[in-house]
Structure formats: C-alpha cells, structure tokens
Amino acid sequence: MEAQTYSRITTKSLQQMKSNGEKIAMLTAYDYTFAGLVDASGIDIILVGDSASNVMAGHETTLPITLDQMIYHASSVVRGASRALVVVDLPFGTYQSDSKQALRSAIRIMKESGAHAVKVEGGKQSKDSIERIIQAGIPVMGHLGLTPQSIYKFGSYTVRAKEDNEADQLLNETVMLEKIGCFGIVLEKIPATLAEKASKSVKIPIVGIGAGRNVDGQVLVLHDMLGMIKEFSPRFLRRYLDLDKIICQAISKYSEDVKSKDFPNEKEQY
Ligand code: KIV
C-alpha cells in the first residue's frame, strides 16, 4: 500500500487511511524542537500525551500534570508541526467531575494551544464528558484498555482485558465511543486478538500501543522509542536508537574540551 500525501492530516484523512488499509503512525512530542522533527519525518498524529508528566517532569505517574502545563506543552508542539494532526490529552482531574468541567478544559486546550483535538481516557464513565465536548465541535479520541490515569484503581501496569467480561466490556465501549462521535481510539496493552476484533468492529481508526499489529495504527512515547529513557522496558517497546549514549558522549566530549581548554579555539571566538 503506497502512502498518500496529505497537506494537513485531519480526522477525515485518518478515516480515509483506515478505509484504504493505510496504517497510521502516531508519536508523542512535548516541545517545539522535537515536534518539528517528528512532523518533518512524516508522522500522521502527534500526541501531546500526559506522559509528559513522566518523561518531561520526572513524576512516577501521569496524575500530577496540570491543565496549564499541558497547554504549555501543546502550544509549543503546535508551533512546530505543519502537517500532523495535534491531539492533546485531557489531564487527570480536568474532566471527571462533570461534563461542564470537561468542556471547559477542552475549550481551554483548543483556544490557548491551537491544537486540533483532545484525547480522553475511559469508556462509559467518560461518555457524558466526551459527548458534550464533541457537541461543541471539538474532535475527541478515546483511550481504552490500560488507562494510566486510573493506575491506583488497578494497582499495576499489566495487560488489560484478558478475562472475558473485561474483553466484552472493552468491545462494547469501543462501539459506544464510535457511536457518540469519537474520530479514533487508542487501545493500550491488551491482547492482540481482542484489539483486532475491536478494530474490525468499528469504522474509525484504532491506534494501538501494546495491542498487536492488526489494528489501524501504532503509537509510542518518543523518548522511549529513541532510547533516551531506559527504565521503562515493556515487551511492546521497539527502540530505534540508543540516544542516551549518543547524547552523553557528546556532552562528555564538550566537558573534556572545556576543561582541557580545547574549546573554544581561535576560530570560535570574535
Ligand atoms: O500519554 C501518552 O503518551 C499516551 C500514550 C501512551 C498513548 O496516552
């Protein structure tokens, strides 16, 4: 399947990609410089994930990041991306109280960052909030399976929906999210056969992370796939670089050059 060229990816083009059998490539980014590189490399969706709480701020979970912090990251990413669709996570505590709170949070993200869509974790418990956001004209991506904002409810990051009742619930919620108007769904860390079933049961694209190959696209956290952070090593993570080593070598060489008085030389001064 030859990839089509799109000047700006929209929720419509993603739908078209699914119906053409063209896989969707999605990655996270949290700042202007990386967003520019990710965008120039042909990634279709840039997710300003609340994983910023982990990889940018060093928190153990995604719970502490605030709406203001997400808006700061998102507006930096939007300035760096000219082709990709920019989707921003609604952080923990900004949509669970009621659907009015959810709409207010989504509107702030869209107005203050210039992003194109939001992502909301959860199935039936998030239904009212998602519906209200979509009614206001804001595209929503769902997120089912392992939902990191509920980590303290589940107690672990193990594979979700292995039991029949949980698997049935996930399939029902996938169909429900399509019905209420989500333009796509992220499925995280669930059995590959279940993810394939979910993808076949809806027309909207299913983007997987640890959900096998028979879905409509894949998403990874940028810092993990570049090998900048090594503490996190789930089976689904493919590392494309050991960027930590490359960066540390360059920085150590700079430090050595400063201390040995090799840097700056005569040509590097005024
Ligand atoms: O926050 C994030 O990076 C995510 C992805 C793991 C899908 O939600």
CSV table of C-alpha atoms and ligand atoms in Angstrom, one decimal:
chain,number,residue,atom,x,y,z
A,1,MET,CA,0.0,0.0,0.0
A,2,GLU,CA,1.5,3.3,-1.1
A,3,ALA,CA,1.1,6.1,1.4
A,4,GLN,CA,-0.9,9.0,0.1
A,5,THR,CA,0.3,12.6,0.6
A,6,TYR,CA,-1.8,14.9,2.7
A,7,SER,CA,-1.0,18.6,3.2
A,8,ARG,CA,-2.5,18.6,6.7
A,9,ILE,CA,-3.8,15.5,8.4
A,10,THR,CA,-7.4,15.8,9.5
A,11,THR,CA,-9.8,13.5,11.3
A,12,LYS,CA,-11.3,12.8,7.8
A,13,SER,CA,-7.9,11.8,6.3
A,14,LEU,CA,-7.4,9.4,9.2
A,15,GLN,CA,-10.7,7.8,8.4
A,16,GLN,CA,-9.7,7.5,4.8
A,17,MET,CA,-6.4,5.9,5.7
A,18,LYS,CA,-8.3,3.2,7.6
A,19,SER,CA,-10.6,2.5,4.7
A,20,ASN,CA,-7.6,2.4,2.3
A,21,GLY,CA,-5.8,0.0,4.6
A,22,GLU,CA,-3.0,2.6,5.1
A,23,LYS,CA,-1.5,2.4,8.6
A,24,ILE,CA,-1.4,5.5,10.8
A,25,ALA,CA,1.8,6.4,12.5
A,26,MET,CA,1.5,8.4,15.8
A,27,LEU,CA,4.1,9.5,18.3
A,28,THR,CA,4.2,11.8,21.3
A,29,ALA,CA,6.0,15.1,21.4
A,30,TYR,CA,6.0,17.8,24.1
A,31,ASP,CA,8.1,20.7,22.7
A,32,TYR,CA,8.7,22.8,19.6
A,33,THR,CA,12.0,21.3,18.5
A,34,PHE,CA,11.0,17.6,18.7
A,35,ALA,CA,7.6,18.4,17.2
A,36,GLY,CA,9.3,19.9,14.2
A,37,LEU,CA,11.5,16.7,13.8
A,38,VAL,CA,8.5,14.4,14.3
A,39,ASP,CA,6.4,16.3,11.8
A,40,ALA,CA,9.1,16.5,9.2
A,41,SER,CA,9.6,12.7,9.5
A,42,GLY,CA,6.0,12.1,8.2
A,43,ILE,CA,4.2,11.2,11.4
A,44,ASP,CA,0.4,11.5,11.0
A,45,ILE,CA,-0.7,12.3,14.6
A,46,ILE,CA,1.4,14.0,17.2
A,47,LEU,CA,0.1,13.2,20.7
A,48,VAL,CA,0.9,15.7,23.4
A,49,GLY,CA,0.4,12.9,25.9
A,50,ASP,CA,0.1,13.4,29.6
A,51,SER,CA,3.1,11.0,29.6
A,52,ALA,CA,4.8,14.5,29.7
A,53,SER,CA,4.3,14.1,33.5
A,54,ASN,CA,6.7,11.1,33.4
A,55,VAL,CA,9.2,11.9,30.7
A,56,MET,CA,9.4,15.7,30.9
A,57,ALA,CA,8.7,16.3,34.6
A,58,GLY,CA,10.0,13.1,36.2
A,59,HIS,CA,6.8,12.1,38.0
A,60,GLU,CA,6.1,8.4,38.7
A,61,THR,CA,2.6,8.6,37.2
A,62,THR,CA,0.6,10.8,34.8
A,63,LEU,CA,-1.6,12.1,37.6
A,64,PRO,CA,0.3,15.3,38.7
A,65,ILE,CA,0.4,17.2,35.4
A,66,THR,CA,-1.9,20.2,35.3
A,67,LEU,CA,-4.1,21.7,32.5
A,68,ASP,CA,-1.8,24.8,32.4
A,69,GLN,CA,1.2,22.6,31.9
A,70,MET,CA,-0.5,20.5,29.1
A,71,ILE,CA,-1.4,23.8,27.4
A,72,TYR,CA,2.2,25.0,27.6
A,73,HIS,CA,3.5,21.7,26.0
A,74,ALA,CA,0.7,21.7,23.4
A,75,SER,CA,1.2,25.3,22.2
A,76,SER,CA,4.9,24.6,21.8
A,77,VAL,CA,4.1,21.4,19.7
A,78,VAL,CA,1.6,23.3,17.6
A,79,ARG,CA,4.2,25.9,16.6
A,80,GLY,CA,6.5,23.0,15.4
A,81,ALA,CA,4.0,21.0,13.4
A,82,SER,CA,2.7,21.9,10.0
A,83,ARG,CA,1.4,18.6,8.7
A,84,ALA,CA,0.5,16.3,11.6
A,85,LEU,CA,-2.8,16.4,13.5
A,86,VAL,CA,-2.0,17.5,17.0
A,87,VAL,CA,-4.0,15.7,19.7
A,88,VAL,CA,-3.8,16.7,23.4
A,89,ASP,CA,-4.6,14.6,26.5
A,90,LEU,CA,-7.1,16.0,28.9
A,91,PRO,CA,-5.1,15.5,32.1
A,92,PHE,CA,-6.4,13.8,35.3
A,93,GLY,CA,-8.9,15.9,37.3
A,94,THR,CA,-9.9,18.1,34.4
A,95,TYR,CA,-12.9,16.2,33.1
A,96,GLN,CA,-14.1,13.6,35.7
A,97,SER,CA,-16.2,16.0,37.8
A,98,ASP,CA,-18.9,16.6,35.2
A,99,SER,CA,-19.3,17.2,31.5
A,100,LYS,CA,-19.3,21.0,32.0
A,101,GLN,CA,-15.8,20.8,33.6
A,102,ALA,CA,-14.7,18.5,30.7
A,103,LEU,CA,-16.0,21.0,28.1
A,104,ARG,CA,-14.3,24.0,29.8
A,105,SER,CA,-11.0,22.1,29.9
A,106,ALA,CA,-11.2,21.0,26.3
A,107,ILE,CA,-12.1,24.6,25.2
A,108,ARG,CA,-9.1,26.0,27.1
A,109,ILE,CA,-6.8,23.5,25.3
A,110,MET,CA,-8.2,24.3,21.8
A,111,LYS,CA,-8.2,28.1,22.4
A,112,GLU,CA,-4.9,28.5,24.2
A,113,SER,CA,-2.8,26.0,22.4
A,114,GLY,CA,-4.2,25.9,18.8
A,115,ALA,CA,-4.3,22.0,18.9
A,116,HIS,CA,-6.7,20.1,16.7
A,117,ALA,CA,-8.3,17.5,19.0
A,118,VAL,CA,-8.3,16.1,22.5
A,119,LYS,CA,-7.9,12.6,23.9
A,120,VAL,CA,-10.0,11.4,26.9
A,121,GLU,CA,-9.4,8.2,28.9
A,122,GLY,CA,-12.2,5.8,29.8
A,123,GLY,CA,-15.4,4.2,28.4
A,124,LYS,CA,-18.8,4.5,29.9
A,125,GLN,CA,-17.6,6.7,32.9
A,126,SER,CA,-16.4,9.3,30.4
A,127,LYS,CA,-19.3,9.1,28.0
A,128,ASP,CA,-21.2,12.3,29.1
A,129,SER,CA,-18.0,14.4,29.0
A,130,ILE,CA,-17.0,13.1,25.6
A,131,GLU,CA,-20.4,13.7,24.2
A,132,ARG,CA,-20.5,17.3,25.4
A,133,ILE,CA,-17.0,18.1,24.0
A,134,ILE,CA,-18.0,16.6,20.6
A,135,GLN,CA,-21.3,18.6,20.6
A,136,ALA,CA,-19.2,21.8,21.0
A,137,GLY,CA,-17.3,20.8,17.8
A,138,ILE,CA,-14.1,19.5,19.3
A,139,PRO,CA,-12.8,16.2,17.9
A,140,VAL,CA,-12.2,13.6,20.6
A,141,MET,CA,-10.0,10.5,20.5
A,142,GLY,CA,-10.9,7.8,23.1
A,143,HIS,CA,-8.5,5.7,25.1
A,144,LEU,CA,-9.4,2.2,26.4
A,145,GLY,CA,-7.5,-0.8,27.9
A,146,LEU,CA,-4.7,0.3,30.1
A,147,THR,CA,-5.6,3.8,31.1
A,148,PRO,CA,-2.7,5.2,33.1
A,149,GLN,CA,-4.8,7.9,34.9
A,150,SER,CA,-6.6,5.0,36.7
A,151,ILE,CA,-3.3,3.3,37.8
A,152,TYR,CA,-4.2,3.5,41.5
A,153,LYS,CA,-7.6,1.8,40.9
A,154,PHE,CA,-5.9,-1.1,39.0
A,155,GLY,CA,-2.7,-1.2,41.0
A,156,SER,CA,-0.4,-2.3,38.2
A,157,TYR,CA,0.5,-1.7,34.6
A,158,THR,CA,-0.2,-5.3,33.5
A,159,VAL,CA,-2.1,-6.4,30.3
A,160,ARG,CA,-5.8,-5.4,30.5
A,161,ALA,CA,-8.9,-7.2,29.3
A,162,LYS,CA,-7.5,-10.8,29.5
A,163,GLU,CA,-10.7,-12.1,31.1
A,164,ASP,CA,-13.9,-12.5,29.0
A,165,ASN,CA,-16.0,-10.0,30.9
A,166,GLU,CA,-13.4,-7.2,30.7
A,167,ALA,CA,-12.9,-8.0,27.0
A,168,ASP,CA,-16.6,-7.8,26.3
A,169,GLN,CA,-16.8,-4.5,28.1
A,170,LEU,CA,-13.9,-3.2,26.0
A,171,LEU,CA,-15.6,-4.2,22.8
A,172,ASN,CA,-18.9,-2.6,23.8
A,173,GLU,CA,-17.1,0.6,24.8
A,174,THR,CA,-15.3,0.7,21.5
A,175,VAL,CA,-18.6,0.6,19.6
A,176,MET,CA,-20.1,3.1,22.1
A,177,LEU,CA,-17.2,5.6,21.5
A,178,GLU,CA,-17.7,5.4,17.7
A,179,LYS,CA,-21.5,5.9,18.1
A,180,ILE,CA,-21.1,9.1,20.2
A,181,GLY,CA,-18.7,10.5,17.6
A,182,CYS,CA,-15.1,9.8,18.6
A,183,PHE,CA,-12.8,10.1,15.5
A,184,GLY,CA,-10.4,7.4,16.7
A,185,ILE,CA,-9.5,5.3,19.8
A,186,VAL,CA,-6.2,4.4,21.4
A,187,LEU,CA,-6.1,0.8,22.8
A,188,GLU,CA,-3.3,0.3,25.2
A,189,LYS,CA,-1.8,-3.0,26.4
A,190,ILE,CA,-4.5,-5.5,25.6
A,191,PRO,CA,-4.3,-8.9,23.8
A,192,ALA,CA,-3.7,-8.6,20.1
A,193,THR,CA,-6.7,-10.8,19.2
A,194,LEU,CA,-9.0,-8.5,21.1
A,195,ALA,CA,-7.5,-5.4,19.6
A,196,GLU,CA,-8.0,-6.9,16.1
A,197,LYS,CA,-11.7,-7.7,16.9
A,198,ALA,CA,-12.2,-4.1,18.2
A,199,SER,CA,-10.6,-2.7,15.0
A,200,LYS,CA,-12.9,-4.8,12.8
A,201,SER,CA,-16.0,-3.8,14.8
A,202,VAL,CA,-15.8,-0.1,14.0
A,203,LYS,CA,-15.1,2.2,11.0
A,204,ILE,CA,-13.0,4.7,13.0
A,205,PRO,CA,-9.2,4.1,13.3
A,206,ILE,CA,-7.9,2.1,16.3
A,207,VAL,CA,-4.4,3.1,17.2
A,208,GLY,CA,-2.6,0.5,19.4
A,209,ILE,CA,0.2,0.6,21.9
A,210,GLY,CA,1.0,-2.9,23.0
A,211,ALA,CA,-2.1,-4.1,21.2
A,212,GLY,CA,-0.5,-6.1,18.4
A,213,ARG,CA,-0.2,-5.5,14.6
A,214,ASN,CA,-3.8,-6.0,13.4
A,215,VAL,CA,-5.1,-2.5,14.3
A,216,ASP,CA,-5.1,0.6,12.1
A,217,GLY,CA,-2.0,2.4,13.5
A,218,GLN,CA,0.6,2.4,16.2
A,219,VAL,CA,1.7,4.9,18.9
A,220,LEU,CA,4.8,5.1,21.1
A,221,VAL,CA,6.3,7.5,23.5
A,222,LEU,CA,9.0,9.4,21.6
A,223,HIS,CA,11.6,9.4,24.5
A,224,ASP,CA,11.1,5.6,24.9
A,225,MET,CA,11.5,4.7,21.1
A,226,LEU,CA,14.6,7.0,20.8
A,227,GLY,CA,16.2,5.2,23.8
A,228,MET,CA,16.5,8.4,25.9
A,229,ILE,CA,14.9,6.8,28.9
A,230,LYS,CA,15.8,3.2,29.7
A,231,GLU,CA,14.0,2.4,33.0
A,232,PHE,CA,10.8,1.6,31.1
A,233,SER,CA,11.1,-1.6,29.0
A,234,PRO,CA,7.8,-3.3,28.2
A,235,ARG,CA,7.6,-6.0,25.6
A,236,PHE,CA,5.8,-3.8,23.1
A,237,LEU,CA,8.5,-1.1,23.0
A,238,ARG,CA,10.9,-1.2,20.0
A,239,ARG,CA,13.9,1.0,20.5
A,240,TYR,CA,15.1,2.7,17.3
A,241,LEU,CA,18.2,4.4,18.8
A,242,ASP,CA,20.3,4.5,21.9
A,243,LEU,CA,20.1,8.3,22.0
A,244,ASP,CA,21.0,8.4,25.7
A,245,LYS,CA,24.5,7.1,24.8
A,246,ILE,CA,24.9,9.5,21.9
A,247,ILE,CA,23.9,12.5,23.9
A,248,CYS,CA,26.1,11.6,26.9
A,249,GLN,CA,29.1,11.0,24.6
A,250,ALA,CA,28.7,14.5,23.0
A,251,ILE,CA,28.2,16.2,26.4
A,252,SER,CA,31.2,14.4,28.0
A,253,LYS,CA,33.4,15.4,25.0
A,254,TYR,CA,32.2,19.1,25.4
A,255,SER,CA,33.1,19.0,29.1
A,256,GLU,CA,36.5,17.5,28.3
A,257,ASP,CA,37.2,20.1,25.7
A,258,VAL,CA,36.3,22.9,28.1
A,259,LYS,CA,38.4,21.6,30.8
A,260,SER,CA,41.4,20.9,28.5
A,261,LYS,CA,41.0,24.4,27.1
A,262,ASP,CA,40.5,23.0,23.6
A,263,PHE,CA,37.1,24.7,23.3
A,264,PRO,CA,36.7,27.4,22.1
A,265,ASN,CA,39.6,27.7,19.7
A,266,GLU,CA,40.7,30.8,17.8
A,267,LYS,CA,38.2,30.3,15.0
A,268,GLU,CA,35.4,30.0,17.6
A,269,GLN,CA,35.9,33.5,19.0
A,270,TYR,CA,35.4,37.1,18.0
B,1,KIV,O1,0.2,10.0,27.4
B,1,KIV,C1,0.6,9.2,26.4
B,1,KIV,O2,1.7,9.3,26.0
B,1,KIV,C2,-0.4,8.3,25.9
B,1,KIV,C3,0.1,7.2,25.0
B,1,KIV,C4,0.9,6.2,25.8
B,1,KIV,C5,-1.0,6.6,24.2
B,1,KIV,O3,-1.5,8.3,26.2
